[in-house]
Short mmCIF file of C-alpha atoms and ligand atoms in Angstrom, two decimals:
data_model
loop_
_atom_site.label_atom_id
_atom_site.label_comp_id
_atom_site.label_asym_id
_atom_site.label_seq_id
_atom_site.Cartn_x
_atom_site.Cartn_y
_atom_site.Cartn_z
CA UNK A 1 0.53 20.87 -6.98
CA UNK A 2 4.22 20.36 -7.68
CA UNK A 3 6.27 17.97 -5.61
CA UNK A 4 10.01 17.57 -5.29
CA UNK A 5 10.40 13.98 -4.11
CA UNK A 6 7.30 12.25 -5.40
CA UNK A 7 5.30 12.11 -8.63
CA UNK A 8 1.54 11.69 -8.86
CA UNK A 9 0.24 10.71 -12.28
CA UNK A 10 -3.32 10.04 -13.36
CA UNK A 11 -4.24 7.72 -16.19
CA UNK A 12 -8.02 7.74 -16.30
CA UNK A 13 -9.23 6.22 -13.03
CA UNK A 14 -5.80 4.83 -12.09
CA UNK A 15 -3.35 7.01 -10.17
CA UNK A 16 0.32 6.12 -9.78
CA UNK A 17 2.25 7.64 -6.88
CA UNK A 18 6.01 7.29 -7.35
CA UNK A 19 8.45 7.97 -4.53
CA UNK A 20 11.12 9.65 -6.60
CA UNK A 21 14.47 10.37 -4.91
CA UNK A 22 16.54 7.80 -6.76
CA UNK A 23 19.89 9.26 -5.65
CA UNK A 24 19.02 8.24 -2.07
CA UNK A 25 17.20 5.08 -3.24
CA UNK A 26 13.91 6.90 -2.56
CA UNK A 27 14.58 7.07 1.20
CA UNK A 28 11.74 8.69 3.12
CA UNK A 29 12.81 11.94 4.69
CA UNK A 30 10.42 14.36 6.37
CA UNK A 31 9.70 16.28 3.19
CA UNK A 32 8.98 13.12 1.18
CA UNK A 33 6.55 11.87 3.80
CA UNK A 34 4.80 15.27 3.89
CA UNK A 35 4.51 15.23 0.10
CA UNK A 36 3.28 11.63 0.15
CA UNK A 37 0.58 12.55 2.65
CA UNK A 38 -0.49 15.60 0.63
CA UNK A 39 -0.66 13.53 -2.56
CA UNK A 40 -2.83 10.86 -0.95
CA UNK A 41 -5.10 13.59 0.44
CA UNK A 42 -5.40 15.17 -3.01
CA UNK A 43 -6.93 12.07 -4.63
CA UNK A 44 -10.45 12.76 -5.85
CA UNK A 45 -13.49 10.55 -6.34
CA UNK A 46 -12.45 10.00 -9.97
CA UNK A 47 -9.46 7.91 -8.81
CA UNK A 48 -10.52 4.29 -8.43
CA UNK A 49 -7.18 2.50 -7.91
CA UNK A 50 -3.85 3.76 -6.54
CA UNK A 51 -0.52 2.16 -7.48
CA UNK A 52 2.50 3.05 -5.30
CA UNK A 53 5.99 2.48 -6.69
CA UNK A 54 9.58 3.74 -6.61
CA UNK A 55 11.50 5.89 -9.10
CA UNK A 56 14.73 4.73 -10.76
CA UNK A 57 16.03 1.23 -11.41
CA UNK A 58 17.12 0.03 -7.99
CA UNK A 59 14.65 0.78 -5.27
CA UNK A 60 11.02 0.88 -4.26
CA UNK A 61 12.02 2.69 -1.04
CA UNK A 62 15.24 1.83 0.86
CA UNK A 63 13.77 2.97 4.18
CA UNK A 64 13.45 6.08 6.23
CA UNK A 65 16.28 8.53 5.55
CA UNK A 66 19.07 7.38 7.85
CA UNK A 67 21.11 10.59 7.41
CA UNK A 68 18.14 12.67 8.58
CA UNK A 69 17.22 10.25 11.39
CA UNK A 70 20.76 10.10 12.76
CA UNK A 71 20.42 13.66 14.09
CA UNK A 72 17.10 13.12 15.89
CA UNK A 73 16.59 13.16 19.66
CA UNK A 74 13.64 11.38 21.26
CA UNK A 75 10.98 14.11 20.82
CA UNK A 76 11.76 14.52 17.10
CA UNK A 77 11.92 10.74 16.65
CA UNK A 78 8.45 10.54 18.18
CA UNK A 79 7.20 13.16 15.71
CA UNK A 80 8.88 11.45 12.77
CA UNK A 81 7.31 8.09 13.63
CA UNK A 82 3.95 9.82 14.09
CA UNK A 83 4.22 11.46 10.66
CA UNK A 84 4.92 8.10 9.00
CA UNK A 85 2.12 6.39 10.92
CA UNK A 86 -0.30 9.17 9.98
CA UNK A 87 0.65 9.07 6.30
CA UNK A 88 0.41 5.28 6.07
CA UNK A 89 -2.85 5.17 8.06
CA UNK A 90 -4.26 7.69 5.60
CA UNK A 91 -3.20 5.44 2.72
CA UNK A 92 -4.77 2.46 4.45
CA UNK A 93 -8.01 4.35 5.06
CA UNK A 94 -8.62 4.97 1.36
CA UNK A 95 -11.79 3.24 0.18
CA UNK A 96 -10.18 2.32 -3.16
CA UNK A 97 -7.76 -0.58 -3.82
CA UNK A 98 -4.11 0.32 -3.28
CA UNK A 99 -1.35 -1.75 -4.91
CA UNK A 100 2.35 -1.67 -4.03
CA UNK A 101 4.50 -2.26 -7.12
CA UNK A 102 7.78 -3.18 -5.41
CA UNK A 103 10.38 -2.63 -8.11
CA UNK A 104 13.57 -3.03 -6.05
CA UNK A 105 14.72 -2.58 -2.44
CA UNK A 106 11.78 -2.28 -0.02
CA UNK A 107 13.57 -2.00 3.28
CA UNK A 108 12.54 -0.61 6.64
CA UNK A 109 10.08 2.22 6.04
CA UNK A 110 9.84 1.08 2.40
CA UNK A 111 8.66 -2.38 3.40
CA UNK A 112 6.29 -0.69 5.85
CA UNK A 113 4.89 1.47 3.05
CA UNK A 114 4.26 -1.62 0.91
CA UNK A 115 2.58 -3.31 3.88
CA UNK A 116 0.16 -0.38 4.22
CA UNK A 117 -1.14 -1.08 0.69
CA UNK A 118 -3.87 -3.66 0.09
CA UNK A 119 -1.43 -6.01 -1.62
CA UNK A 120 2.07 -6.23 -3.04
CA UNK A 121 3.34 -7.32 -6.43
CA UNK A 122 7.12 -7.46 -6.76
CA UNK A 123 9.69 -7.53 -9.52
CA UNK A 124 12.18 -10.41 -9.65
CA UNK A 125 14.90 -8.08 -8.40
CA UNK A 126 12.98 -6.87 -5.35
CA UNK A 127 14.44 -7.37 -1.91
CA UNK A 128 12.33 -6.84 1.18
CA UNK A 129 13.18 -6.61 4.84
CA UNK A 130 13.09 -4.72 8.11
CA UNK A 131 16.77 -4.10 8.92
CA UNK A 132 16.16 -1.53 11.70
CA UNK A 133 17.62 -3.57 14.56
CA UNK A 134 20.96 -3.35 12.73
CA UNK A 135 20.73 0.41 13.24
CA UNK A 136 19.88 -0.01 16.91
CA UNK A 137 16.19 0.80 16.50
CA UNK A 138 12.98 -1.02 15.58
CA UNK A 139 10.56 -0.53 12.68
CA UNK A 140 8.68 2.70 13.35
CA UNK A 141 6.12 3.07 10.57
CA UNK A 142 3.89 0.12 11.51
CA UNK A 143 6.13 -2.74 10.37
CA UNK A 144 6.09 -4.76 13.58
CA UNK A 145 2.29 -4.78 13.54
CA UNK A 146 1.40 -4.97 9.83
CA UNK A 147 4.08 -7.56 9.02
CA UNK A 148 2.84 -9.71 11.91
CA UNK A 149 -0.71 -9.51 10.61
CA UNK A 150 0.50 -10.32 7.09
CA UNK A 151 2.78 -13.30 7.77
CA UNK A 152 2.24 -14.33 11.41
CA UNK A 153 4.24 -13.73 14.55
CA UNK A 154 7.05 -16.25 14.09
CA UNK A 155 7.94 -15.12 10.54
CA UNK A 156 7.65 -11.47 11.53
CA UNK A 157 9.93 -12.04 14.53
CA UNK A 158 12.43 -13.92 12.38
CA UNK A 159 12.56 -11.06 9.86
CA UNK A 160 12.68 -8.31 12.48
CA UNK A 161 15.24 -10.01 14.76
CA UNK A 162 17.62 -10.99 11.92
CA UNK A 163 17.05 -7.82 9.89
CA UNK A 164 17.55 -10.11 6.89
CA UNK A 165 16.68 -9.12 3.34
CA UNK A 166 14.58 -11.67 1.50
CA UNK A 167 14.18 -11.91 -2.26
CA UNK A 168 10.87 -11.70 -4.07
CA UNK A 169 10.47 -15.48 -4.40
CA UNK A 170 10.89 -15.97 -0.64
CA UNK A 171 8.54 -13.03 0.02
CA UNK A 172 5.94 -14.76 -2.14
CA UNK A 173 6.51 -18.07 -0.37
CA UNK A 174 5.69 -16.51 3.02
CA UNK A 175 2.65 -14.67 1.68
CA UNK A 176 4.09 -11.16 1.88
CA UNK A 177 4.05 -10.69 -1.90
CA UNK A 178 1.22 -11.96 -4.11
CA UNK A 179 3.06 -12.38 -7.42
CA UNK A 180 6.59 -11.97 -8.76
CA UNK A 181 6.99 -10.43 -12.22
CA UNK A 182 9.95 -9.76 -14.52
CA UNK A 183 11.09 -6.18 -13.82
CA UNK A 184 9.84 -4.86 -17.17
CA UNK A 185 6.36 -6.30 -16.64
CA UNK A 186 5.65 -5.22 -13.07
CA UNK A 187 3.80 -1.97 -13.74
CA UNK A 188 1.90 -3.40 -16.70
CA UNK A 189 0.75 -6.26 -14.46
CA UNK A 190 -0.40 -3.82 -11.77
CA UNK A 191 -2.26 -1.79 -14.37
CA UNK A 192 -3.98 -4.86 -15.77
CA UNK A 193 -5.16 -5.81 -12.27
CA UNK A 194 -6.34 -2.21 -11.77
CA UNK A 195 -8.22 -2.36 -15.08
CA UNK A 196 -10.13 -5.43 -13.90
CA UNK A 197 -11.04 -3.71 -10.64
CA UNK A 198 -12.34 -0.53 -12.21
CA UNK A 199 -14.86 -2.51 -14.25
CA UNK A 200 -16.55 -3.50 -10.98
CA UNK A 201 -18.87 -1.53 -8.73
CA UNK A 202 -16.89 1.08 -6.76
CA UNK A 203 -19.33 1.08 -3.85
CA UNK A 204 -19.17 -2.70 -3.64
CA UNK A 205 -15.36 -2.67 -3.64
CA UNK A 206 -15.28 0.03 -0.96
CA UNK A 207 -17.72 -1.98 1.17
CA UNK A 208 -15.76 -5.21 0.67
CA UNK A 209 -12.54 -3.44 1.66
CA UNK A 210 -14.17 -1.93 4.73
CA UNK A 211 -15.62 -5.20 6.04
CA UNK A 212 -12.40 -7.13 5.36
CA UNK A 213 -10.33 -4.51 7.21
CA UNK A 214 -12.75 -3.98 10.10
CA UNK A 215 -13.44 -7.70 10.43
CA UNK A 216 -9.78 -8.72 10.55
CA UNK A 217 -9.38 -7.76 14.21
CA UNK A 218 -12.77 -9.10 15.36
CA UNK A 219 -14.03 -12.56 16.22
CA UNK A 220 -15.77 -14.40 13.38
CA UNK A 221 -19.30 -13.75 14.65
CA UNK A 222 -18.83 -10.00 14.89
CA UNK A 223 -16.90 -9.94 11.61
CA UNK A 224 -19.66 -11.81 9.79
CA UNK A 225 -22.19 -9.31 11.14
CA UNK A 226 -20.20 -6.58 9.38
CA UNK A 227 -20.42 -8.54 6.14
CA UNK A 228 -24.19 -9.09 6.42
CA UNK A 229 -24.75 -5.39 7.11
CA UNK A 230 -22.47 -4.33 4.27
CA UNK A 231 -24.21 -6.70 1.84
CA UNK A 232 -27.67 -5.44 2.76
CA UNK A 233 -26.67 -1.77 2.67
CA UNK A 234 -25.65 -2.04 -0.97
CA UNK A 235 -29.24 -2.85 -1.97
CA UNK A 236 -30.99 0.20 -3.26
CA UNK A 237 -27.76 1.75 -4.53
CA UNK A 238 -27.58 2.71 -8.21
CA UNK A 239 -24.61 0.35 -8.58
CA UNK A 240 -26.53 -2.65 -7.22
CA UNK A 241 -29.53 -1.97 -9.47
CA UNK A 242 -27.33 -1.38 -12.50
CA UNK A 243 -25.05 -4.38 -11.85
CA UNK A 244 -27.91 -6.85 -11.62
CA UNK A 245 -29.95 -5.24 -14.43
CA UNK A 246 -26.92 -5.31 -16.75
CA UNK A 247 -26.41 -9.01 -16.01
CA UNK A 248 -30.03 -9.83 -16.81
CA UNK A 249 -29.87 -7.72 -19.98
CA UNK A 250 -26.61 -9.47 -20.98
CA UNK A 251 -24.59 -6.24 -21.27
CA UNK A 252 -21.62 -4.75 -19.36
CA UNK A 253 -22.64 -2.68 -16.33
CA UNK A 254 -22.03 1.06 -16.25
CA UNK A 255 -21.29 1.90 -12.62
CA UNK A 256 -21.42 5.39 -11.14
CA UNK A 257 -20.31 4.66 -7.59
CA UNK A 258 -23.65 5.83 -6.22
C1 LIG B 301 19.43 7.51 3.47
C2 LIG B 301 20.13 6.05 1.84
C3 LIG B 301 19.31 5.04 2.36
C4 LIG B 301 18.51 5.36 3.50
C5 LIG B 301 20.35 4.23 0.66
N1 LIG B 301 20.75 5.50 0.78
N2 LIG B 301 19.45 3.92 1.61
N3 LIG B 301 20.20 7.28 2.38
N4 LIG B 301 18.61 6.59 4.01
N5 LIG B 301 17.65 4.48 4.07
C6 LIG B 301 21.72 6.23 -0.06
C7 LIG B 301 23.15 5.79 0.22
O1 LIG B 301 23.64 6.45 1.36
C8 LIG B 301 23.84 6.20 -1.05
O2 LIG B 301 24.06 7.59 -1.03
C9 LIG B 301 22.77 5.93 -2.11
O3 LIG B 301 21.51 5.90 -1.43
C10 LIG B 301 22.96 4.59 -2.81
O4 LIG B 301 23.03 3.58 -1.81
P1 LIG B 301 24.24 2.54 -1.71
O5 LIG B 301 24.27 2.06 -0.31
O6 LIG B 301 25.49 3.10 -2.28
O7 LIG B 301 23.69 1.38 -2.69
P2 LIG B 301 23.99 -0.18 -2.60
O8 LIG B 301 25.44 -0.44 -2.27
O9 LIG B 301 23.42 -0.76 -3.85
O10 LIG B 301 23.14 -0.70 -1.35
C11 LIG B 301 21.74 -0.61 -1.39
C12 LIG B 301 21.13 -0.87 0.03
C13 LIG B 301 21.81 0.07 1.04
C14 LIG B 301 21.37 -2.34 0.40
C15 LIG B 301 19.64 -0.64 -0.07
O11 LIG B 301 21.74 1.40 0.55
C16 LIG B 301 21.19 0.05 2.39
O12 LIG B 301 21.40 -0.89 3.18
N6 LIG B 301 20.40 1.07 2.72
C17 LIG B 301 19.82 1.22 4.02
C18 LIG B 301 18.69 0.28 4.22
C19 LIG B 301 18.06 0.40 5.60
O13 LIG B 301 18.74 0.13 6.62
N7 LIG B 301 16.80 0.81 5.68
C20 LIG B 301 16.08 0.96 6.94
C21 LIG B 301 16.25 2.35 7.46
S1 LIG B 301 15.51 2.54 9.04
P3 LIG B 301 25.48 8.22 -1.52
O14 LIG B 301 25.29 9.68 -1.22
O15 LIG B 301 26.53 7.53 -0.74
O16 LIG B 301 25.49 7.88 -2.99
C22 LIG B 301 13.88 2.74 8.71
C23 LIG B 301 13.04 3.09 9.92
C24 LIG B 301 11.61 3.37 9.56
O17 LIG B 301 13.42 2.66 7.63
C25 LIG B 301 10.83 3.91 10.76
C26 LIG B 301 11.19 5.30 11.15
C27 LIG B 301 10.35 5.86 12.24
#
């Protein structure tokens, strides 16, 4: 499939999805979101980690496309928000690890895209924020909810109410970004993390991701039940047998994801 505003590249088990409209700082218009959704849907079982990043030197994604949004009336705005929510929920529902490589501006919808990934690594020149209130609107692709879950209500309110851009170091300090890398090392870092992950059992990672995500909104008792069930269910899988056998035989495991 050929895309106009994104690129999807496969390097073995690692896929990299690049939002690639650098002239508009990779702003998300309708077409870009549709292509993003189609690309995520197209990922096969051979993809074990997805890295999301931005094309060009300046931006990860500078937000939803303001020129396109400025012409919307309420019904179209509802549809546009629904499209973004659907696309990011699809990303979040993947059973594989997803990494945001934030290489520059991640504002508004761009910050919301990063928040829909499992975790964020940022380059030293990244700037993150939710500036929507300065445009007379609020975040509309999940930012109010995912940012709050990521950094807590007070920090999320501070960022949303001020619309302020924060640099990568500050984003790390508040727990929004895991690590800050020199710009030239960001993707290599993400790939090295991906390489570590793909050595591990895919079924185990998928189960860990599922119980972490499903448990996050539950009380501890219910959440721990999910973990116990997930742990037990992995027994009898080829991956569990192979992983433990390989350890006892002092050799690397060869996982099949079954
Ligand atoms: C459309 C955008 C854009 C955007 C940048 N561009 N951001 N076009 N939508 N979100 C375009 C500019 O118009 C310009 O086009 C080109 O990209 C380069 O941008 P400049 O502003 O000239 O660059 P610079 O001076 O370096 O400033 C960078 C910037 C600024 C600080 C990132 O562009 C900016 O503030 N952008 C908007 C950020 C924002 O408010 N995002 C939130 C959007 S609302 P030309 O043609 O002039 O070269 C949102 C809602 C999500 O995301 C939920 C929806 C439901």
